[in-house]
mmCIF file of C-alpha atoms in Angstrom:
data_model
loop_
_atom_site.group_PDB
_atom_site.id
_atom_site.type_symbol
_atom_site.label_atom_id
_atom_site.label_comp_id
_atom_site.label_asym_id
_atom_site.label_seq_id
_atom_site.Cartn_x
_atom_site.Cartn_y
_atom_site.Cartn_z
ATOM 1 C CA UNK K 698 80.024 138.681 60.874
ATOM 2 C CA UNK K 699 76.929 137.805 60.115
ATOM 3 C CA UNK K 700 75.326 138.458 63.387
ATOM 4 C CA UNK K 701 75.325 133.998 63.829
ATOM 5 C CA UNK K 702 76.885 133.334 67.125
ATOM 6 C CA UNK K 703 78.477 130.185 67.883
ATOM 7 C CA UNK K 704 77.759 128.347 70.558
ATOM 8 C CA UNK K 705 80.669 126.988 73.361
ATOM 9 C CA UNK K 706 80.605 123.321 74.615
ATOM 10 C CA UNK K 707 80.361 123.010 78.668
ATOM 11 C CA UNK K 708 83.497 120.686 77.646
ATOM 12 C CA UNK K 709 85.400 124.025 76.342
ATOM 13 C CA UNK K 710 84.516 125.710 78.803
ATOM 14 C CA UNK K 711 86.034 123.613 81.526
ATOM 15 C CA UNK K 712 88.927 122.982 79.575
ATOM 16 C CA UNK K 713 89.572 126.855 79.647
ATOM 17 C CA UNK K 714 88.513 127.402 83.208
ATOM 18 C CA UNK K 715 90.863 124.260 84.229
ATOM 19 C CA UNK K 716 93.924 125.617 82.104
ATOM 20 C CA UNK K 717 94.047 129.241 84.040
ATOM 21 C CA UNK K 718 92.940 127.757 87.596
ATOM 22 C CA UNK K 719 96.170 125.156 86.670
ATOM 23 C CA UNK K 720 98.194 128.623 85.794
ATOM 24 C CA UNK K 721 96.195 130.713 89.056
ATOM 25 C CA UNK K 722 98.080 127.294 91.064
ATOM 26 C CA UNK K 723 101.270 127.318 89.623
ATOM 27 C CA UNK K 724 101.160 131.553 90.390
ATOM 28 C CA UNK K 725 100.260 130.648 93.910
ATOM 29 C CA UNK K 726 102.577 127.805 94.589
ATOM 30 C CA UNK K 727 106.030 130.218 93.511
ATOM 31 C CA UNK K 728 104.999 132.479 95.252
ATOM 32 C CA UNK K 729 104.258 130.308 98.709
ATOM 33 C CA UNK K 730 107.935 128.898 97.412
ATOM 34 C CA UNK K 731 109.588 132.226 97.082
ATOM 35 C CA UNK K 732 108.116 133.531 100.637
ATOM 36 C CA UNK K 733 108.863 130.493 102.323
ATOM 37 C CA UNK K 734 112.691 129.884 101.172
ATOM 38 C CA UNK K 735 113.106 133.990 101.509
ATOM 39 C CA UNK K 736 112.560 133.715 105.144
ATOM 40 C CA UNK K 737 114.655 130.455 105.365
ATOM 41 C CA UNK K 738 117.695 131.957 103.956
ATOM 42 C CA UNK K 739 117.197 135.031 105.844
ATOM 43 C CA UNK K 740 116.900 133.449 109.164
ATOM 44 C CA UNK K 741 119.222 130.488 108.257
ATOM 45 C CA UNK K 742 121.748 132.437 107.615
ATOM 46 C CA UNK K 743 125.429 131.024 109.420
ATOM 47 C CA UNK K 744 128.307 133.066 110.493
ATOM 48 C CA UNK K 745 131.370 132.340 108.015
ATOM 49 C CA UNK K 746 134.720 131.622 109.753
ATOM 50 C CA UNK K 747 137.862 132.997 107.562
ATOM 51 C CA UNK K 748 140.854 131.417 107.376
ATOM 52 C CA UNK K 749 142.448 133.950 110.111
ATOM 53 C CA UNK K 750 139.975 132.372 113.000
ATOM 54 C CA UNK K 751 137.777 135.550 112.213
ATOM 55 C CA UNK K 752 134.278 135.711 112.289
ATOM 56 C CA UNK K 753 132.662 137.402 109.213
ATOM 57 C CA UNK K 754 130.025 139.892 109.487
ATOM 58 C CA UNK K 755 126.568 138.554 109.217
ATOM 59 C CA UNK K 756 122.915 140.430 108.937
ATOM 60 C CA UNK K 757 121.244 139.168 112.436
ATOM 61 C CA UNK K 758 117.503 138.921 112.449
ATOM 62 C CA UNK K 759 116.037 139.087 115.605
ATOM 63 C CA UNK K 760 117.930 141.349 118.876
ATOM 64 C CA UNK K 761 118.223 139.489 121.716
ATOM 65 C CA UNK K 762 119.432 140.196 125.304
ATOM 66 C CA UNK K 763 121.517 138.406 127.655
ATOM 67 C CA UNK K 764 119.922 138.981 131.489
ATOM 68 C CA UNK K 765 121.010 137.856 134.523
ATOM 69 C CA UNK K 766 118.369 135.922 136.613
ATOM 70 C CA UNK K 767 120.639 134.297 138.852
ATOM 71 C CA UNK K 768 121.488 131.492 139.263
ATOM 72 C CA UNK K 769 121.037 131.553 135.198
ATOM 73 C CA UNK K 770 122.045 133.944 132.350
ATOM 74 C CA UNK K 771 119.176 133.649 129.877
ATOM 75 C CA UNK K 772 118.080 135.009 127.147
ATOM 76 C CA UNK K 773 114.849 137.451 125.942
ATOM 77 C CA UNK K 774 113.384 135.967 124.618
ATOM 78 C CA UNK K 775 114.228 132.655 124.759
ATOM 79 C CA UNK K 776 115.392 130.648 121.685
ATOM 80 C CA UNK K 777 111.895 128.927 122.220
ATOM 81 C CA UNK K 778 109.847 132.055 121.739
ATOM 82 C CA UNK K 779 112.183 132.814 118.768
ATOM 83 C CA UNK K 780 111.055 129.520 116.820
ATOM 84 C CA UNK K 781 107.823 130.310 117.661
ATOM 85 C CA UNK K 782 107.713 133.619 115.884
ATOM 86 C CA UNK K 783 109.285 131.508 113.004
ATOM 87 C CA UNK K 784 106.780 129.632 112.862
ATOM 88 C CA UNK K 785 104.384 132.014 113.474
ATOM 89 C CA UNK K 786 105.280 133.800 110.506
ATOM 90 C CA UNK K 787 105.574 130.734 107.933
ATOM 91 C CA UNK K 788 101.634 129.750 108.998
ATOM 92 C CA UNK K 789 101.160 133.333 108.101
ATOM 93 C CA UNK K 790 102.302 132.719 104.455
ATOM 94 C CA UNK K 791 100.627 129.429 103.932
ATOM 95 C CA UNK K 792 97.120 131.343 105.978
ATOM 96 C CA UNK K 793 97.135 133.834 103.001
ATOM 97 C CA UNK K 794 96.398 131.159 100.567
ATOM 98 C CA UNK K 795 92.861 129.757 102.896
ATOM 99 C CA UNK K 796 91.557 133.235 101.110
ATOM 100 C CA UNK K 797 92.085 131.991 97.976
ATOM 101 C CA UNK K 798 89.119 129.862 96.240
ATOM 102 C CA UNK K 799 90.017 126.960 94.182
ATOM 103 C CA UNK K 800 87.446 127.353 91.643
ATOM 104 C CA UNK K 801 88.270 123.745 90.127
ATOM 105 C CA UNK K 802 85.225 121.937 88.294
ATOM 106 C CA UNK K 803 84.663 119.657 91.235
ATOM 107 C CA UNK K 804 80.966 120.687 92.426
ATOM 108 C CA UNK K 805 81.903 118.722 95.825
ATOM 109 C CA UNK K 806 84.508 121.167 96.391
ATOM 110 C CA UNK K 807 82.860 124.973 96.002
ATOM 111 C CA UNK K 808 84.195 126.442 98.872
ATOM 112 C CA UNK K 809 87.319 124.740 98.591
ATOM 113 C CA UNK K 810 90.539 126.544 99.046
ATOM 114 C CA UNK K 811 93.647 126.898 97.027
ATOM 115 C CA UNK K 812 95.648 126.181 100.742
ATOM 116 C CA UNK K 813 94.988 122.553 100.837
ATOM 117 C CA UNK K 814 97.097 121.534 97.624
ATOM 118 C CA UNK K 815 99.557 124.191 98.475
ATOM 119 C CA UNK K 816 100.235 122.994 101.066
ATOM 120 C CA UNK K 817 100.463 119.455 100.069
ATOM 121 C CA UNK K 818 103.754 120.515 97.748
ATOM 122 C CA UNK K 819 106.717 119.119 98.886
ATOM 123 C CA UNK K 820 108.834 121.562 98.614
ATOM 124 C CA UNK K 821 106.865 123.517 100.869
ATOM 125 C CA UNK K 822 106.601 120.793 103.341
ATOM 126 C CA UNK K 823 109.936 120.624 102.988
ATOM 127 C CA UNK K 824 111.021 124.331 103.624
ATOM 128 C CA UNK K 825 107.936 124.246 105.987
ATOM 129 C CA UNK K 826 110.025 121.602 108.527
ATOM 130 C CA UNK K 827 113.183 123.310 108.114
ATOM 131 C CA UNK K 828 112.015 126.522 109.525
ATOM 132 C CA UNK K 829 110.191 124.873 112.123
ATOM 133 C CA UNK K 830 113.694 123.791 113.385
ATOM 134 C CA UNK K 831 116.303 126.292 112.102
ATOM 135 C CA UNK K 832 117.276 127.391 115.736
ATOM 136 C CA UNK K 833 118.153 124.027 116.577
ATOM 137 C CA UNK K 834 121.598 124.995 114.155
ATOM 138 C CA UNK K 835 123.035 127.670 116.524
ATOM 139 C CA UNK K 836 121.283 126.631 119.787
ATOM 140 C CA UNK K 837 124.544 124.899 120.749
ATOM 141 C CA UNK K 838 126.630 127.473 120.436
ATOM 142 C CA UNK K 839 124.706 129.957 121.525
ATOM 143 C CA UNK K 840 124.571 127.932 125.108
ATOM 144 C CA UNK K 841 128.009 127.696 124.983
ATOM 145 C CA UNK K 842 128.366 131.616 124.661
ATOM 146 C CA UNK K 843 125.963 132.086 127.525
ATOM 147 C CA UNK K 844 128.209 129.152 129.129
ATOM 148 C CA UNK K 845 130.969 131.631 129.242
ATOM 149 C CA UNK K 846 129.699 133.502 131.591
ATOM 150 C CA UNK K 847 130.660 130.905 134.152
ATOM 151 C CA UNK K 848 133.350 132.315 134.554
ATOM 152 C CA UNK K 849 131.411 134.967 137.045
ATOM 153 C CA UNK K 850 129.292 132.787 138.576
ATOM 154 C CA UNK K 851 131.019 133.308 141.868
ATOM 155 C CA UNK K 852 129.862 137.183 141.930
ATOM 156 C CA UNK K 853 126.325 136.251 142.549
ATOM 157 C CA UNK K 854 126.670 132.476 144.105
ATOM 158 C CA UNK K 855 129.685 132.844 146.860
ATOM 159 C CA UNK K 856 128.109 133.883 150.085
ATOM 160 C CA UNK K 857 130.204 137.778 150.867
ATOM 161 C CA UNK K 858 130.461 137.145 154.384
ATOM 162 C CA UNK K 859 131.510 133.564 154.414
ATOM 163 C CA UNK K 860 134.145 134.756 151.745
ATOM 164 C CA UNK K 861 135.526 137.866 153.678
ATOM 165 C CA UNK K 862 135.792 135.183 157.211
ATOM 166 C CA UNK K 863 137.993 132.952 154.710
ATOM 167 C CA UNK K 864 140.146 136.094 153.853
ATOM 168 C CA UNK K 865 140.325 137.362 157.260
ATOM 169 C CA UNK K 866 141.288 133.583 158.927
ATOM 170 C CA UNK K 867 144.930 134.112 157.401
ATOM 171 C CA UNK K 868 145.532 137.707 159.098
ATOM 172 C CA UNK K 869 145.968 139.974 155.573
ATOM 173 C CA UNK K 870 147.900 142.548 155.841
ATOM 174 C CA UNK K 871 147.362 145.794 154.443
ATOM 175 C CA UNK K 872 149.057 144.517 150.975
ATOM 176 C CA UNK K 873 146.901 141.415 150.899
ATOM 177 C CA UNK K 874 143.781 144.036 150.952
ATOM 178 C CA UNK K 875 145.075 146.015 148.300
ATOM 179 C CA UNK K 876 145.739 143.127 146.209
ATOM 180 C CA UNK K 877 142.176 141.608 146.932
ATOM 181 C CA UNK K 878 140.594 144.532 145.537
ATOM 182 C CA UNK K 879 142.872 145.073 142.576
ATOM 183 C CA UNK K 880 141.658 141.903 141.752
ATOM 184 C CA UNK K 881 137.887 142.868 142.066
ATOM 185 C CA UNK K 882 139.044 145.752 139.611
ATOM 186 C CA UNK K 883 140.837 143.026 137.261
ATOM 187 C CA UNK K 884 137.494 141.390 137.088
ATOM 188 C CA UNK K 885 135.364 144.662 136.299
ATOM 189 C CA UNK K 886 137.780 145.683 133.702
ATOM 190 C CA UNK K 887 137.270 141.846 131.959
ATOM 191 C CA UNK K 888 133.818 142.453 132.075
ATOM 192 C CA UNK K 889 133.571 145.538 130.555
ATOM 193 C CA UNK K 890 136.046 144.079 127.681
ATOM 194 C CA UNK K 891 133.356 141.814 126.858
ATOM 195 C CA UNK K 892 131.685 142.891 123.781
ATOM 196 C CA UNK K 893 128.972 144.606 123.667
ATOM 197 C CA UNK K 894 126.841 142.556 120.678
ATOM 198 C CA UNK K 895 127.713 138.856 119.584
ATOM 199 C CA UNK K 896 126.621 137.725 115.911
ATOM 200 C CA UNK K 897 125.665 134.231 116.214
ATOM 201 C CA UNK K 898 123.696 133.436 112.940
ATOM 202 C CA UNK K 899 120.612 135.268 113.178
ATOM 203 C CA UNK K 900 120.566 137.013 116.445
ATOM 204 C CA UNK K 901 122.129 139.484 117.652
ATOM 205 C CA UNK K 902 122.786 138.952 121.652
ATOM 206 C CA UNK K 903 123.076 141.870 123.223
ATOM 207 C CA UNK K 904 125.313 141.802 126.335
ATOM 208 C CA UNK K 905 124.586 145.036 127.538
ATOM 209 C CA UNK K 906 122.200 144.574 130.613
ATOM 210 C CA UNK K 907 124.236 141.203 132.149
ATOM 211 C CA UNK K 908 127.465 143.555 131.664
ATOM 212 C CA UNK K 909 125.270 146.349 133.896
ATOM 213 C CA UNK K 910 124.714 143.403 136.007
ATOM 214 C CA UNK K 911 127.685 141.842 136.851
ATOM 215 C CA UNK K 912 129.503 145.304 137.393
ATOM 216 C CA UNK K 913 127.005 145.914 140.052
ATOM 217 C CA UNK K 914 127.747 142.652 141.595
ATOM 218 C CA UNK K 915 131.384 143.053 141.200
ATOM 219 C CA UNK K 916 131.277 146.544 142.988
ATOM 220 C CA UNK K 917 129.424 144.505 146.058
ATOM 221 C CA UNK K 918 131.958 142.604 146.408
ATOM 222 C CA UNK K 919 134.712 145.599 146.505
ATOM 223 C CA UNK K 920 132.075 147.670 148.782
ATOM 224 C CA UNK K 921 132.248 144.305 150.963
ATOM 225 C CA UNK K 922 135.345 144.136 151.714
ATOM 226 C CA UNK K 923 136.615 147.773 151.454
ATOM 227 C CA UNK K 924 133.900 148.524 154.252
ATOM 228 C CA UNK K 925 135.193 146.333 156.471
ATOM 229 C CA UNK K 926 138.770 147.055 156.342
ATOM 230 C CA UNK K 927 137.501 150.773 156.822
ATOM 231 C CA UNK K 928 135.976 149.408 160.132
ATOM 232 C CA UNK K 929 139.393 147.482 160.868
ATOM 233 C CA UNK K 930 141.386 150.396 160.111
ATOM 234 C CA UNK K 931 139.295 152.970 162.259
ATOM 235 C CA UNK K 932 139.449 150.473 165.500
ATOM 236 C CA UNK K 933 143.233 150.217 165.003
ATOM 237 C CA UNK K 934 143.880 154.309 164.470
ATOM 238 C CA UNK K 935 141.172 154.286 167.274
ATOM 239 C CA UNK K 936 143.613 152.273 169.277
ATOM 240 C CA UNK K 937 146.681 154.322 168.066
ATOM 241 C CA UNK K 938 145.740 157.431 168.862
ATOM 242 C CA UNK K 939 144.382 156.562 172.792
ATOM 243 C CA UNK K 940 148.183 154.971 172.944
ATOM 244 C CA UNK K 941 149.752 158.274 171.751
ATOM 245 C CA UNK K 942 147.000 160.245 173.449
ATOM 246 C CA UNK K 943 148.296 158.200 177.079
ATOM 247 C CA UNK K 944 151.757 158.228 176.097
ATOM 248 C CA UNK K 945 152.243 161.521 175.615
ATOM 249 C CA UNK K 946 151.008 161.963 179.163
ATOM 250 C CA UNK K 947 153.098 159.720 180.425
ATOM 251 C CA UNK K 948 156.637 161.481 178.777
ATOM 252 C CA UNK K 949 155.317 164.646 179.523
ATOM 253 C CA UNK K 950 155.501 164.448 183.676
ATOM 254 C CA UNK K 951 157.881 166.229 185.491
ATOM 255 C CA UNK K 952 160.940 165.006 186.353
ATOM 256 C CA UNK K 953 161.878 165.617 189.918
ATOM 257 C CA UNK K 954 163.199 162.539 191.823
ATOM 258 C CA UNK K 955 164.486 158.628 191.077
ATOM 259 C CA UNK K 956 161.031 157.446 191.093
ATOM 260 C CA UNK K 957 160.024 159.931 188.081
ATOM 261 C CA UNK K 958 163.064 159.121 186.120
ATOM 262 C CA UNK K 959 162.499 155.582 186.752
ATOM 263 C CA UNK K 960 159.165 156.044 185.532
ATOM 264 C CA UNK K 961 159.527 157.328 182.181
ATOM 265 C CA UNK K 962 162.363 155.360 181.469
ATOM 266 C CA UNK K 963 159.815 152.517 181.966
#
């Protein structure tokens, strides 16, 4: 009040600047913490299977779809790239802080950042490894649900012509044809049955383009053998009608003698 200013001790003064760059740290560190275990939950997150054998619905992070590249189904992108972008986006958090100085009291360390004892906390190390291997969870069953597709491996592995020379070495009948490509339209129906999205943890596979696919290669197959039993059928109505065609020549000449009448009796 008296216009006498009092003097502050270097030692105060660190003590201050040490207590808020200790509170700056702790502000940091939970919020690394609460960006870091956000996107762990949100990507770890596990379908739930009710007692009925139900799966429960679940929030899927990333869309994925199931292509054919024969001789694989596969997935785009790849459970690889997937992890990448994971981790991708947790050194994104953990970059944010290399902006950050540290203004601690050590002269050595100036330019020093508040990253390095971030990420030295092992909690974040912790949640830092985990997401660095959370696809590893579901990649199992995820292979087995692209395994699945087995099932219709012959439509784009069995040789067509080497199949149809099988079929024809028993001598089908007309019945055995039909039934062949019933079955071709048993196999279309089962694929179009398959759903359209599958929930497994975090992604979403779409199924959409290897359903496109295997329809396509399913109606090869039909168009295979429905083509040639066109061609079968033509040569034998082919056939037919020259018979009737010379038949009916035959029956229609004149009888006028023994050797006529013997004739078309013959």
């Amino acid at each position: 009040l008296d216009g006498h200013v009092e003097e502050v001790s270097e030692e105060e003064i660190n003590k201050l600047k040490k207590h808020y760059n200790h509170f700056m740290y702790q502000a940091l560190l939970h919020c690394a913490k609460n960006s870091m275990n956000a996107l762990k939950k949100r990507i770890g997150s596990k379908p739930v299977i009710s007692s009925g054998g139900a799966q429960d619905d679940v929030k899927p992070f990333f869309e994925v779809d199931i292509q054919l590249e024969a001789p694989d189904v596969v997935l785009h992108p790849s459970l690889d790239e997937i992890q990448e972008c994971i981790n991708r986006s947790a050194q994104a958090i953990l970059r944010c802080f290399k902006d950050v100085k540290d203004w601690s009291n050590d002269n050595e360390a100036r330019n020093r950042t508040f990253f390095d004892r971030i990420t030295k906390d092992i909690e974040i190390v912790r949640v830092a490894l985990l997401l660095t291997g959370c696809i590893q969870g579901i990649r199992n069953t995820v292979e087995e649900y692209l395994h699945s597709f087995t099932t219709y491996h012959w439509l784009w592995h069995d040789d067509q012509e080497k199949a149809y020379t099988i079929f024809m070495e028993d001598e089908p009948s007309l019945d055995d044809f039909d039934k062949k490509l019933k079955s071709f339209g048993d196999v279309d129906d089962q694929i179009s049955a398959t759903r359209d999205i599958q929930n497994i943890g975090a992604l979403s596979l779409r199924t959409m383009s290897i359903k496109s696919s295997l329809k396509g290669e399913c109606n090869r197959w039909k168009i295979k053998f429905s083509d040639n039993l066109h061609a079968q059928a033509k040569v034998k109505l082919e056939a037919l009608t020259e018979f009737i065609r010379v038949t009916t020549g035959k029956v229609g000449r004149e009888v006028s003698d023994l050797d006529s009448l013997r004739f078309l009796m013959k």
